[in-house]
Coordinates of C-alpha atoms and ligand atoms in Angstrom, one line a residue:
M1 CA -27.4 -9.9 9.0
A2 CA -29.8 -10.2 6.1
S3 CA -28.3 -11.6 2.9
A4 CA -27.8 -9.0 0.3
M5 CA -28.7 -9.7 -3.3
K6 CA -26.0 -11.9 -4.9
L7 CA -23.6 -9.7 -6.9
T8 CA -23.7 -12.1 -9.9
D9 CA -27.5 -12.0 -9.9
R10 CA -27.5 -8.2 -10.2
Q11 CA -28.8 -6.7 -13.4
A12 CA -25.8 -4.6 -13.9
W13 CA -23.5 -7.6 -13.4
Q14 CA -25.3 -9.6 -15.9
A15 CA -25.3 -6.7 -18.4
L16 CA -21.6 -6.5 -17.9
Q17 CA -21.2 -10.2 -18.5
A18 CA -23.2 -10.0 -21.8
H19 CA -21.2 -6.9 -22.8
Y20 CA -17.9 -8.7 -22.0
N21 CA -19.0 -11.6 -24.2
Q22 CA -19.5 -9.1 -27.0
I23 CA -16.3 -7.0 -26.7
H24 CA -13.6 -9.0 -25.0
N25 CA -11.9 -9.9 -28.2
R26 CA -11.8 -6.4 -29.6
H27 CA -8.3 -5.1 -30.0
L28 CA -7.1 -1.8 -28.7
R29 CA -5.8 -1.2 -32.2
T30 CA -9.4 -1.3 -33.5
L31 CA -10.7 0.8 -30.6
F32 CA -8.1 3.5 -31.3
S33 CA -8.5 3.4 -35.1
E34 CA -12.3 3.7 -34.8
D35 CA -12.0 6.6 -32.4
P36 CA -8.8 8.5 -33.0
K37 CA -9.6 10.9 -30.2
R38 CA -10.0 8.1 -27.7
G39 CA -6.7 9.1 -25.9
E40 CA -7.9 12.7 -25.6
R41 CA -11.2 11.6 -24.2
M42 CA -10.6 8.7 -21.9
N43 CA -8.7 10.4 -19.2
V44 CA -9.6 12.2 -16.0
E45 CA -7.6 14.8 -14.2
A46 CA -8.3 15.7 -10.6
V47 CA -6.4 17.3 -7.8
G48 CA -3.3 17.4 -9.9
L49 CA -3.3 13.7 -10.9
Y50 CA -3.9 12.8 -14.5
L51 CA -5.2 9.3 -15.3
D52 CA -5.2 7.9 -18.8
Y53 CA -7.5 4.9 -19.1
S54 CA -7.8 4.9 -22.8
K55 CA -5.5 1.9 -23.1
H56 CA -8.0 -0.3 -21.4
R57 CA -10.2 -2.9 -23.1
V58 CA -13.3 -0.9 -22.6
T59 CA -15.7 1.1 -24.5
D60 CA -17.9 4.0 -23.3
E61 CA -20.6 1.4 -22.8
T62 CA -18.2 -0.6 -20.5
I63 CA -17.7 2.4 -18.3
R64 CA -21.4 3.2 -18.3
L65 CA -22.2 -0.4 -17.2
L66 CA -19.5 -0.4 -14.5
I67 CA -20.9 2.8 -13.1
E68 CA -24.3 1.3 -13.2
L69 CA -23.0 -1.6 -11.1
A70 CA -21.4 0.9 -8.6
E71 CA -24.8 2.6 -8.4
E72 CA -26.7 -0.6 -8.0
I73 CA -24.6 -1.9 -5.1
G74 CA -25.0 1.5 -3.4
L75 CA -21.4 2.7 -3.6
R76 CA -22.4 6.3 -2.9
A77 CA -24.0 5.3 0.4
R78 CA -21.0 3.1 1.3
I79 CA -18.7 6.1 0.8
D80 CA -20.9 8.3 2.9
A81 CA -21.0 5.6 5.6
M82 CA -17.3 5.5 5.9
F83 CA -16.9 9.3 6.0
R84 CA -19.7 9.5 8.6
G85 CA -17.9 7.1 10.9
D86 CA -20.3 4.2 10.7
K87 CA -18.9 0.9 11.9
I88 CA -18.3 -0.4 8.4
N89 CA -15.6 -2.8 9.6
V90 CA -18.4 -5.2 10.6
T91 CA -16.4 -8.1 11.8
E92 CA -14.5 -5.9 14.3
Q93 CA -17.4 -3.6 14.9
R94 CA -15.2 -0.5 14.2
A95 CA -15.5 2.7 12.3
V96 CA -13.0 3.1 9.4
L97 CA -11.8 6.6 9.6
H98 CA -8.3 7.1 8.1
V99 CA -10.0 10.0 6.4
A100 CA -10.2 11.7 9.8
L101 CA -6.5 11.6 10.1
R102 CA -6.2 14.2 7.4
A103 CA -9.3 16.2 8.1
P104 CA -8.4 19.9 8.5
R105 CA -8.6 21.5 11.8
G106 CA -12.2 22.7 12.4
E107 CA -13.9 19.9 10.5
S108 CA -15.9 17.5 12.6
I109 CA -16.2 13.7 12.4
M110 CA -18.2 11.9 15.1
V111 CA -17.4 8.5 16.5
D112 CA -19.7 7.2 19.3
G113 CA -20.9 10.8 19.9
K114 CA -17.4 12.3 20.1
D115 CA -15.7 14.6 17.5
V116 CA -12.4 12.9 16.7
V117 CA -10.8 15.7 14.7
P118 CA -9.6 17.8 17.6
E119 CA -7.8 14.7 19.1
V120 CA -6.2 14.1 15.7
H121 CA -4.7 17.6 15.7
E122 CA -3.7 17.4 19.3
V123 CA -1.5 14.4 18.5
L124 CA -0.2 16.0 15.3
D125 CA 0.8 19.0 17.3
R126 CA 2.6 16.9 19.8
M127 CA 4.4 15.0 17.0
A128 CA 5.3 18.3 15.4
D129 CA 6.8 19.6 18.7
F130 CA 8.7 16.4 19.2
S131 CA 10.0 16.2 15.6
A132 CA 11.2 19.8 15.8
R133 CA 13.1 19.1 19.0
I134 CA 14.8 16.1 17.4
R135 CA 15.5 18.1 14.2
D136 CA 16.9 21.2 15.9
G137 CA 19.0 19.1 18.4
S138 CA 17.2 20.4 21.5
W139 CA 16.1 16.9 22.4
K140 CA 19.3 15.4 23.8
G141 CA 20.2 11.8 24.4
H142 CA 21.0 10.5 27.9
T143 CA 24.7 11.5 27.6
G144 CA 23.8 15.0 26.3
K145 CA 24.6 14.2 22.7
R146 CA 22.1 15.1 20.0
I147 CA 20.0 12.4 18.3
R148 CA 21.3 11.6 14.8
N149 CA 19.8 8.2 14.3
I150 CA 16.1 7.2 14.3
I151 CA 15.1 3.6 14.2
N152 CA 11.4 2.7 13.8
I153 CA 10.6 -0.7 15.1
G154 CA 7.3 -2.0 13.8
I155 CA 5.9 -4.5 11.3
G156 CA 3.1 -4.7 8.7
G157 CA 1.0 -1.6 8.9
S158 CA 3.4 -0.1 11.5
D159 CA 6.3 -0.5 9.1
L160 CA 5.4 -0.5 5.4
G161 CA 3.8 2.9 5.3
P162 CA 6.6 4.6 7.2
V163 CA 9.3 2.9 5.1
M164 CA 7.5 3.7 1.9
A165 CA 6.9 7.3 2.8
Y166 CA 10.5 7.8 4.1
E167 CA 11.9 6.4 0.8
A168 CA 9.4 8.3 -1.3
L169 CA 10.1 11.6 0.4
R170 CA 13.8 11.2 1.0
H171 CA 14.5 14.2 -1.2
Y172 CA 12.7 16.3 1.4
S173 CA 14.4 14.7 4.4
D174 CA 17.0 16.1 6.8
R175 CA 20.2 14.4 5.5
N176 CA 21.9 14.8 8.8
L177 CA 19.6 12.2 10.2
T178 CA 20.0 8.5 9.6
V179 CA 16.5 6.9 9.5
R180 CA 16.2 3.1 9.6
F181 CA 13.4 0.5 10.0
V182 CA 13.5 -2.8 11.8
S183 CA 10.6 -5.1 11.2
N184 CA 11.7 -8.7 10.9
V185 CA 12.1 -10.9 14.0
D186 CA 15.1 -12.3 12.2
G187 CA 17.9 -10.9 14.4
T188 CA 19.8 -9.9 11.3
D189 CA 17.4 -7.0 10.7
F190 CA 18.2 -5.5 14.1
A191 CA 21.9 -6.3 14.0
E192 CA 22.5 -4.7 10.6
A193 CA 20.4 -1.7 11.4
T194 CA 22.4 -0.9 14.6
R195 CA 25.9 -2.2 13.9
D196 CA 27.5 1.2 13.0
L197 CA 25.4 3.4 15.3
D198 CA 26.3 5.1 18.5
A199 CA 23.6 4.3 21.1
A200 CA 24.1 7.7 22.7
E201 CA 22.8 9.3 19.4
T202 CA 20.0 6.8 18.6
L203 CA 16.3 7.1 19.2
F204 CA 14.0 4.1 18.9
I205 CA 10.4 4.6 18.0
I206 CA 8.4 1.5 19.0
S207 CA 5.4 1.6 16.6
S208 CA 2.7 -0.9 17.4
K209 CA -1.0 -0.4 17.6
T210 CA -1.5 -3.3 20.0
F211 CA 2.0 -3.2 21.6
T212 CA 1.8 -7.0 21.8
T213 CA 3.1 -8.1 18.3
L214 CA 5.7 -10.7 18.7
E215 CA 8.2 -9.4 16.2
T216 CA 7.9 -5.8 17.4
M217 CA 8.1 -6.6 21.1
T218 CA 11.1 -8.9 20.6
N219 CA 12.9 -6.2 18.6
A220 CA 11.9 -3.6 21.2
H221 CA 13.3 -5.6 24.0
T222 CA 16.5 -6.2 22.1
A223 CA 16.8 -2.5 21.4
R224 CA 16.3 -1.8 25.1
E225 CA 19.1 -4.2 26.0
W226 CA 21.3 -2.8 23.3
S227 CA 20.8 0.8 24.5
L228 CA 21.2 -0.1 28.2
S229 CA 24.3 -2.2 27.6
K230 CA 26.0 0.8 25.9
L231 CA 24.5 3.6 28.0
G232 CA 24.5 1.7 31.3
D233 CA 21.6 3.3 32.9
E234 CA 17.8 2.5 33.1
K235 CA 17.1 6.3 32.9
A236 CA 18.4 6.3 29.3
V237 CA 15.1 4.7 28.2
A238 CA 13.3 8.0 28.7
K239 CA 15.6 9.8 26.2
H240 CA 16.0 7.0 23.7
F241 CA 12.6 5.4 23.4
V242 CA 9.2 6.7 22.4
A243 CA 6.1 4.7 21.6
V244 CA 3.4 5.0 19.0
S245 CA 0.4 2.9 20.1
T246 CA -3.2 2.7 21.2
N247 CA -2.2 0.6 24.2
A248 CA -1.0 2.9 27.0
A249 CA -0.9 0.1 29.6
E250 CA 1.5 -2.0 27.7
V251 CA 3.6 1.0 26.8
T252 CA 4.0 1.9 30.4
K253 CA 4.8 -1.7 31.3
F254 CA 7.6 -1.7 28.8
G255 CA 9.1 1.3 30.6
I256 CA 8.2 4.2 28.3
D257 CA 6.8 7.2 30.0
A258 CA 3.2 8.0 28.9
K259 CA 4.4 11.5 28.0
N260 CA 6.7 9.9 25.4
M261 CA 3.8 8.0 23.8
F262 CA 1.9 9.2 20.7
G263 CA -1.6 7.7 20.5
F264 CA -4.0 6.8 17.8
W265 CA -7.3 5.0 17.8
D266 CA -9.0 1.7 17.0
W267 CA -10.7 3.3 14.0
V268 CA -7.3 3.5 12.2
G269 CA -6.5 0.2 10.5
G270 CA -2.8 -0.8 10.5
R271 CA -2.4 -0.5 6.7
Y272 CA -4.2 2.8 6.8
S273 CA -2.1 4.3 9.6
M274 CA 0.8 6.1 7.9
D275 CA -1.0 9.5 8.5
S276 CA -1.4 8.8 12.2
A277 CA 1.3 8.9 14.8
I278 CA 2.7 5.8 13.0
G279 CA 4.1 8.4 10.7
L280 CA 6.3 9.9 13.4
S281 CA 9.5 8.7 11.7
T282 CA 8.3 10.3 8.5
M283 CA 7.6 13.6 10.2
I284 CA 11.0 13.6 11.9
A285 CA 12.6 12.9 8.6
I286 CA 10.8 15.5 6.5
G287 CA 9.5 18.0 9.1
A288 CA 6.0 18.8 10.3
E289 CA 5.3 21.3 7.4
N290 CA 6.0 18.6 4.8
F291 CA 4.1 16.1 6.7
R292 CA 1.1 18.4 6.8
A293 CA 1.4 19.0 3.1
M294 CA 1.2 15.2 2.7
L295 CA -1.9 15.1 4.7
A296 CA -3.4 17.9 2.6
G297 CA -2.7 15.8 -0.4
F298 CA -4.6 12.9 1.1
H299 CA -7.4 15.1 2.1
A300 CA -7.7 16.6 -1.5
M301 CA -8.1 13.1 -2.8
D302 CA -10.6 12.2 0.0
E303 CA -12.8 15.1 -1.0
H304 CA -12.6 14.2 -4.7
F305 CA -13.6 10.6 -3.9
R306 CA -16.4 11.8 -1.8
S307 CA -17.9 14.4 -4.1
A308 CA -16.9 13.7 -7.8
P309 CA -19.4 12.0 -10.1
F310 CA -18.4 8.4 -10.6
N311 CA -17.5 9.0 -14.3
R312 CA -14.9 11.6 -13.3
N313 CA -13.9 10.0 -10.0
L314 CA -10.3 8.7 -10.2
P315 CA -10.5 6.1 -7.4
V316 CA -13.9 4.9 -8.5
L317 CA -12.8 4.4 -12.1
M318 CA -9.6 2.7 -11.0
G319 CA -11.5 0.4 -8.7
L320 CA -14.2 -0.5 -11.3
L321 CA -11.5 -1.2 -13.9
A322 CA -9.9 -3.5 -11.4
V323 CA -13.2 -5.4 -11.0
W324 CA -13.6 -5.6 -14.8
Y325 CA -10.3 -7.4 -15.3
N326 CA -10.4 -9.4 -12.1
D327 CA -13.9 -10.8 -12.5
F328 CA -14.6 -10.7 -16.2
F329 CA -11.2 -11.3 -17.9
G330 CA -10.1 -13.5 -15.0
A331 CA -6.9 -11.5 -14.5
Q332 CA -5.1 -12.8 -11.4
T333 CA -2.7 -10.0 -10.8
V334 CA -2.0 -6.2 -11.2
A335 CA 1.5 -4.9 -11.8
V336 CA 2.3 -1.5 -10.4
L337 CA 5.2 0.1 -12.1
P338 CA 6.4 3.4 -10.7
Y339 CA 8.9 5.1 -13.0
E340 CA 10.4 7.0 -10.0
Q341 CA 13.2 5.5 -8.0
Y342 CA 12.0 7.2 -4.8
L343 CA 8.9 5.0 -5.0
K344 CA 10.8 1.8 -4.8
R345 CA 8.9 0.6 -1.8
F346 CA 5.5 1.7 -3.2
P347 CA 4.6 -1.8 -4.7
A348 CA 5.4 -3.5 -1.3
Y349 CA 3.2 -0.9 0.4
L350 CA 0.4 -1.5 -2.0
Q351 CA 0.7 -5.2 -1.6
Q352 CA -0.4 -4.9 1.9
L353 CA -3.0 -2.2 1.3
T354 CA -4.7 -4.2 -1.5
M355 CA -4.1 -7.8 -0.6
E356 CA -4.8 -7.6 3.2
S357 CA -7.8 -5.5 2.5
N358 CA -9.4 -7.4 -0.3
G359 CA -8.0 -10.9 0.1
K360 CA -11.3 -12.2 1.5
H361 CA -13.5 -15.2 0.7
V362 CA -16.8 -14.3 2.3
M363 CA -19.2 -11.5 2.1
L364 CA -20.2 -9.1 4.9
D365 CA -22.9 -11.6 6.0
G366 CA -20.4 -14.5 6.1
T367 CA -21.6 -16.3 3.1
P368 CA -18.9 -17.4 0.6
V369 CA -18.4 -15.3 -2.5
D370 CA -18.9 -17.0 -5.9
Y371 CA -16.7 -14.6 -7.8
Q372 CA -13.1 -13.6 -7.6
T373 CA -12.0 -10.9 -5.0
G374 CA -8.8 -9.0 -4.7
P375 CA -6.0 -9.5 -7.2
I376 CA -2.4 -10.1 -6.4
F377 CA -0.4 -6.9 -6.5
W378 CA 3.3 -6.8 -7.4
G379 CA 5.8 -4.6 -9.1
E380 CA 9.2 -2.9 -9.2
P381 CA 10.2 0.6 -10.2
G382 CA 10.8 1.2 -13.9
T383 CA 13.0 0.7 -15.8
N384 CA 14.5 -2.2 -13.9
G385 CA 11.4 -4.4 -14.4
Q386 CA 11.7 -4.0 -18.2
H387 CA 14.9 -6.1 -18.0
S388 CA 13.3 -8.9 -16.1
F389 CA 9.6 -9.7 -15.8
Y390 CA 8.1 -7.4 -18.5
Q391 CA 8.8 -10.2 -21.0
M392 CA 5.8 -12.0 -19.5
I393 CA 3.6 -9.0 -19.6
H394 CA 4.4 -8.5 -23.3
Q395 CA 4.4 -12.0 -24.6
G396 CA 3.2 -14.4 -21.8
T397 CA -0.1 -16.2 -21.8
K398 CA -1.5 -14.2 -18.8
I399 CA -3.3 -11.0 -18.8
I400 CA -1.6 -8.6 -16.4
P401 CA -3.1 -5.1 -16.2
C402 CA -0.4 -2.6 -15.4
D403 CA -0.4 0.7 -13.6
F404 CA 2.4 3.0 -14.9
I405 CA 3.2 5.9 -12.6
G406 CA 5.3 8.8 -13.8
F407 CA 6.2 12.4 -12.9
C408 CA 6.7 15.1 -15.4
R409 CA 9.5 16.9 -13.5
P410 CA 12.5 15.1 -12.0
L411 CA 13.7 15.7 -8.5
N412 CA 17.3 15.1 -9.5
P413 CA 17.7 16.6 -13.0
L414 CA 20.6 14.9 -14.5
G415 CA 21.4 15.3 -18.2
R416 CA 18.9 13.3 -20.4
H417 CA 18.0 10.9 -17.6
H418 CA 14.4 12.0 -17.1
D419 CA 13.4 12.1 -20.7
L420 CA 14.9 8.6 -21.2
L421 CA 13.0 7.4 -18.1
L422 CA 9.6 8.8 -19.2
S423 CA 10.1 7.7 -22.8
N424 CA 10.1 4.2 -21.4
V425 CA 6.8 4.7 -19.6
F426 CA 5.1 5.9 -22.8
A427 CA 6.8 3.3 -25.0
Q428 CA 5.9 0.4 -22.8
A429 CA 2.3 1.3 -22.6
E430 CA 2.2 1.9 -26.3
A431 CA 3.8 -1.4 -27.1
L432 CA 1.6 -3.3 -24.7
A433 CA -1.5 -1.8 -26.2
F434 CA -0.7 -2.1 -29.9
G435 CA 1.9 -4.8 -30.1
K436 CA 3.5 -5.8 -33.4
T437 CA 1.8 -7.8 -36.1
P438 CA 3.4 -10.6 -38.1
E439 CA 3.3 -8.3 -41.1
Q440 CA 5.2 -5.6 -39.3
V441 CA 7.7 -8.1 -38.1
K442 CA 8.2 -9.5 -41.6
A443 CA 8.5 -6.1 -43.0
E444 CA 11.5 -5.6 -40.7
G445 CA 13.3 -8.4 -42.6
T446 CA 12.7 -11.1 -40.0
P447 CA 13.1 -14.6 -41.4
D448 CA 9.8 -16.6 -41.4
W449 CA 10.8 -19.1 -38.7
L450 CA 11.5 -16.2 -36.3
V451 CA 8.4 -14.2 -37.0
P452 CA 6.1 -15.9 -34.4
H453 CA 8.7 -15.3 -31.7
R454 CA 8.9 -11.6 -32.5
V455 CA 5.2 -11.0 -32.7
F456 CA 3.6 -9.0 -30.0
E457 CA -0.1 -9.6 -29.7
G458 CA -0.7 -6.3 -27.9
N459 CA -4.1 -5.6 -26.4
R460 CA -2.5 -5.6 -22.9
P461 CA -4.3 -3.1 -20.7
T462 CA -2.6 -0.3 -18.9
T463 CA -3.4 2.7 -16.8
T464 CA -1.0 5.6 -16.9
I465 CA -0.9 8.0 -14.0
L466 CA 1.0 11.2 -14.4
A467 CA 1.7 13.9 -11.7
D468 CA 3.9 16.9 -12.1
E469 CA 6.4 16.2 -9.4
L470 CA 6.8 13.8 -6.5
T471 CA 6.1 16.0 -3.5
P472 CA 4.7 15.2 0.0
E473 CA 1.4 16.4 -1.4
S474 CA 1.4 14.4 -4.5
L475 CA 2.4 11.3 -2.6
G476 CA -0.6 11.8 -0.3
K477 CA -2.9 12.0 -3.3
L478 CA -1.4 8.9 -4.9
V479 CA -1.7 6.8 -1.7
A480 CA -5.3 8.0 -1.1
L481 CA -6.1 7.2 -4.8
Y482 CA -5.2 3.5 -4.1
E483 CA -6.9 3.4 -0.7
H484 CA -10.2 4.5 -2.2
S485 CA -9.8 2.3 -5.2
V486 CA -9.4 -0.6 -2.8
F487 CA -12.5 0.6 -1.0
T488 CA -14.5 0.7 -4.3
Q489 CA -13.5 -2.8 -5.1
G490 CA -14.4 -4.1 -1.6
A491 CA -17.7 -2.4 -1.8
I492 CA -18.5 -4.0 -5.2
W493 CA -17.5 -7.4 -3.8
N494 CA -19.4 -6.8 -0.6
I495 CA -16.5 -7.9 1.6
D496 CA -15.0 -6.4 4.7
S497 CA -11.9 -4.6 3.4
F498 CA -10.9 -3.6 6.9
D499 CA -10.4 -6.7 8.9
Q500 CA -7.4 -9.1 8.7
W501 CA -8.2 -12.4 10.3
G502 CA -5.5 -14.1 8.3
V503 CA -2.9 -11.8 10.0
E504 CA -4.4 -12.6 13.4
L505 CA -3.9 -16.3 12.7
G506 CA -0.2 -15.7 12.0
K507 CA 0.1 -13.9 15.3
V508 CA -1.0 -17.0 17.3
L509 CA 0.4 -19.9 15.2
A510 CA 4.0 -19.6 16.1
Q511 CA 3.3 -19.4 19.9
R512 CA 2.7 -23.1 20.1
I513 CA 6.0 -24.1 18.5
I514 CA 8.3 -21.6 20.2
P515 CA 8.4 -23.7 23.5
E516 CA 9.0 -26.8 21.5
L517 CA 12.1 -25.3 19.9
E518 CA 13.4 -23.9 23.1
A519 CA 12.7 -26.8 25.4
S520 CA 15.9 -28.2 26.9
T521 CA 14.6 -31.8 26.9
E522 CA 13.0 -33.5 23.9
P523 CA 9.4 -32.2 23.8
K524 CA 6.4 -34.4 23.0
L525 CA 5.3 -33.4 19.5
A526 CA 1.8 -33.7 18.3
H527 CA 1.8 -32.0 14.9
D528 CA 1.6 -33.8 11.6
S529 CA 4.5 -35.9 10.6
S530 CA 6.1 -33.3 8.4
T531 CA 6.0 -30.6 11.1
N532 CA 7.3 -33.0 13.7
T533 CA 10.2 -34.1 11.6
L534 CA 11.2 -30.5 10.7
I535 CA 11.1 -29.5 14.4
R536 CA 13.3 -32.5 15.3
R537 CA 15.8 -31.8 12.6
Y538 CA 16.0 -28.2 13.6
R539 CA 16.5 -29.1 17.3
E540 CA 19.3 -31.6 16.4
R541 CA 21.2 -29.1 14.4
R542 CA 20.5 -25.8 16.1
H543 CA 23.3 -26.0 18.5
S544 CA 25.6 -28.5 16.8
Ligands
G6Q601 C1 -2.6 -4.1 9.2 C2 -2.5 -5.3 9.9 C3 -1.1 -5.7 10.4 C4 -0.6 -4.9 11.5 C5 0.7 -5.5 12.1 C6 1.3 -4.8 13.2 O1 -3.6 -3.6 8.8 O2 -3.4 -5.3 11.0 O3 -0.2 -5.5 9.3 O4 -0.3 -3.5 11.2 O5 0.4 -6.9 12.4 O6 0.4 -4.7 14.3 P1 0.7 -3.8 15.5 O7 0.8 -2.4 15.0 O8 -0.4 -4.0 16.5 O9 2.1 -4.2 16.1

């Protein structure tokens, strides 16, 4: 592949660097006092999400230059290539079409000469039928009891999306169903998830794109043994196990009937798969109608991303701001702070989405980057984080851009709770931006020696995202917003946001050591001296 022009040599990049040198010390206090209407101007609203970016260390010129950069690297063409089904995952030679998972019936997206949208809807319809049968009790377990417990077994992309969505949409879920997730190969995960359940009422969804992942297959076999030991009949598998996979041969080998398998495609990346059949547990929990509303939310954001001009395009602006801090200010991390308890797994979900996608050190043509790529994502729901790590965001030596996410209407109205919750969103963003000067601290009567400790420098950048209410639809919009922001960043950095060779490495590394731990006689070890010693110590103590 021909080498593209180096990002750092691009005119727009150099203009941004010069601009950064000029403005990076300007304080948000100054920016707001010079332009009192800044907060009314620097926001974008689209498809029901409101994004305030006025509390960023940017001027109109910054935004103009960032957009120039997006244009110079050909972001528009990259977006079109993804939506068209081009094989933009170059290292795996695959199309990247999570957007097809939420394309409405009747649309057409071609992959290798075949329209994939009808297949997407065929699977969705089968999922809807199956979900309805579980929810109305017409799908019976082996002993004739109705299914009351759903356990999704999967890991990484086959777990984090379903867990996050289940937690996020719990308000909309059928409370007669117990829905749990087993991901870790640590036996505790399985043991705790099943200890109080009746096998006769329990359905396992084995979710694995490849159906070969060590953790998932180990848990799946344990689940099979657990069910059969309690139900005492091989035939029970047909009523208590379904699979979500692209690998029909392995599914059948496991003993799951192909008619109980829900398929998807190699053009769906694991971390982009929550809208595919990987979302089966979500659909069973919230019902097909709500699931489709979630897909409609995703689709609305897809359309916005595809068609809105860059200066009004939520994911593009978010992605460009991420590049601004990551590459020019040297920010290492982004904190994502949802002020919504139902979004408690959203930061963990975003960690995979962002860090697996953009944690890359070479460009598409394989040459090393000479700039920083994806930032570290982390976070906790508000207000809990305020009583722990916010200290560093306010007064530490690191710059940590934050995403605050809030909803105007509560799902569980309870006295003053919601106003108190949202007052914290606004107060935190305000304090981070404007801080507290020594003069203000002194004026409060603080003794001189304590003043420096109580000063807040401010000038800490934040984005505030507001939606009216957490619904399946608004969740879809929010997730798609981040997906496309990640895409925008990856396009600027000219990296493959859709492969994950680091994960593949993890999948093979342990294989060598497993037999060394399990061998009945002392194995010959040929690792480094640290690994050898650890293995010996474990073997000595494991059964003592
Ligand atoms: C996601 C990654 C990874 C993957 C898991 C599970 O983008 O590829 O997190 O989802 O390793 O893989 P399987 O679904 O194949 O079990």
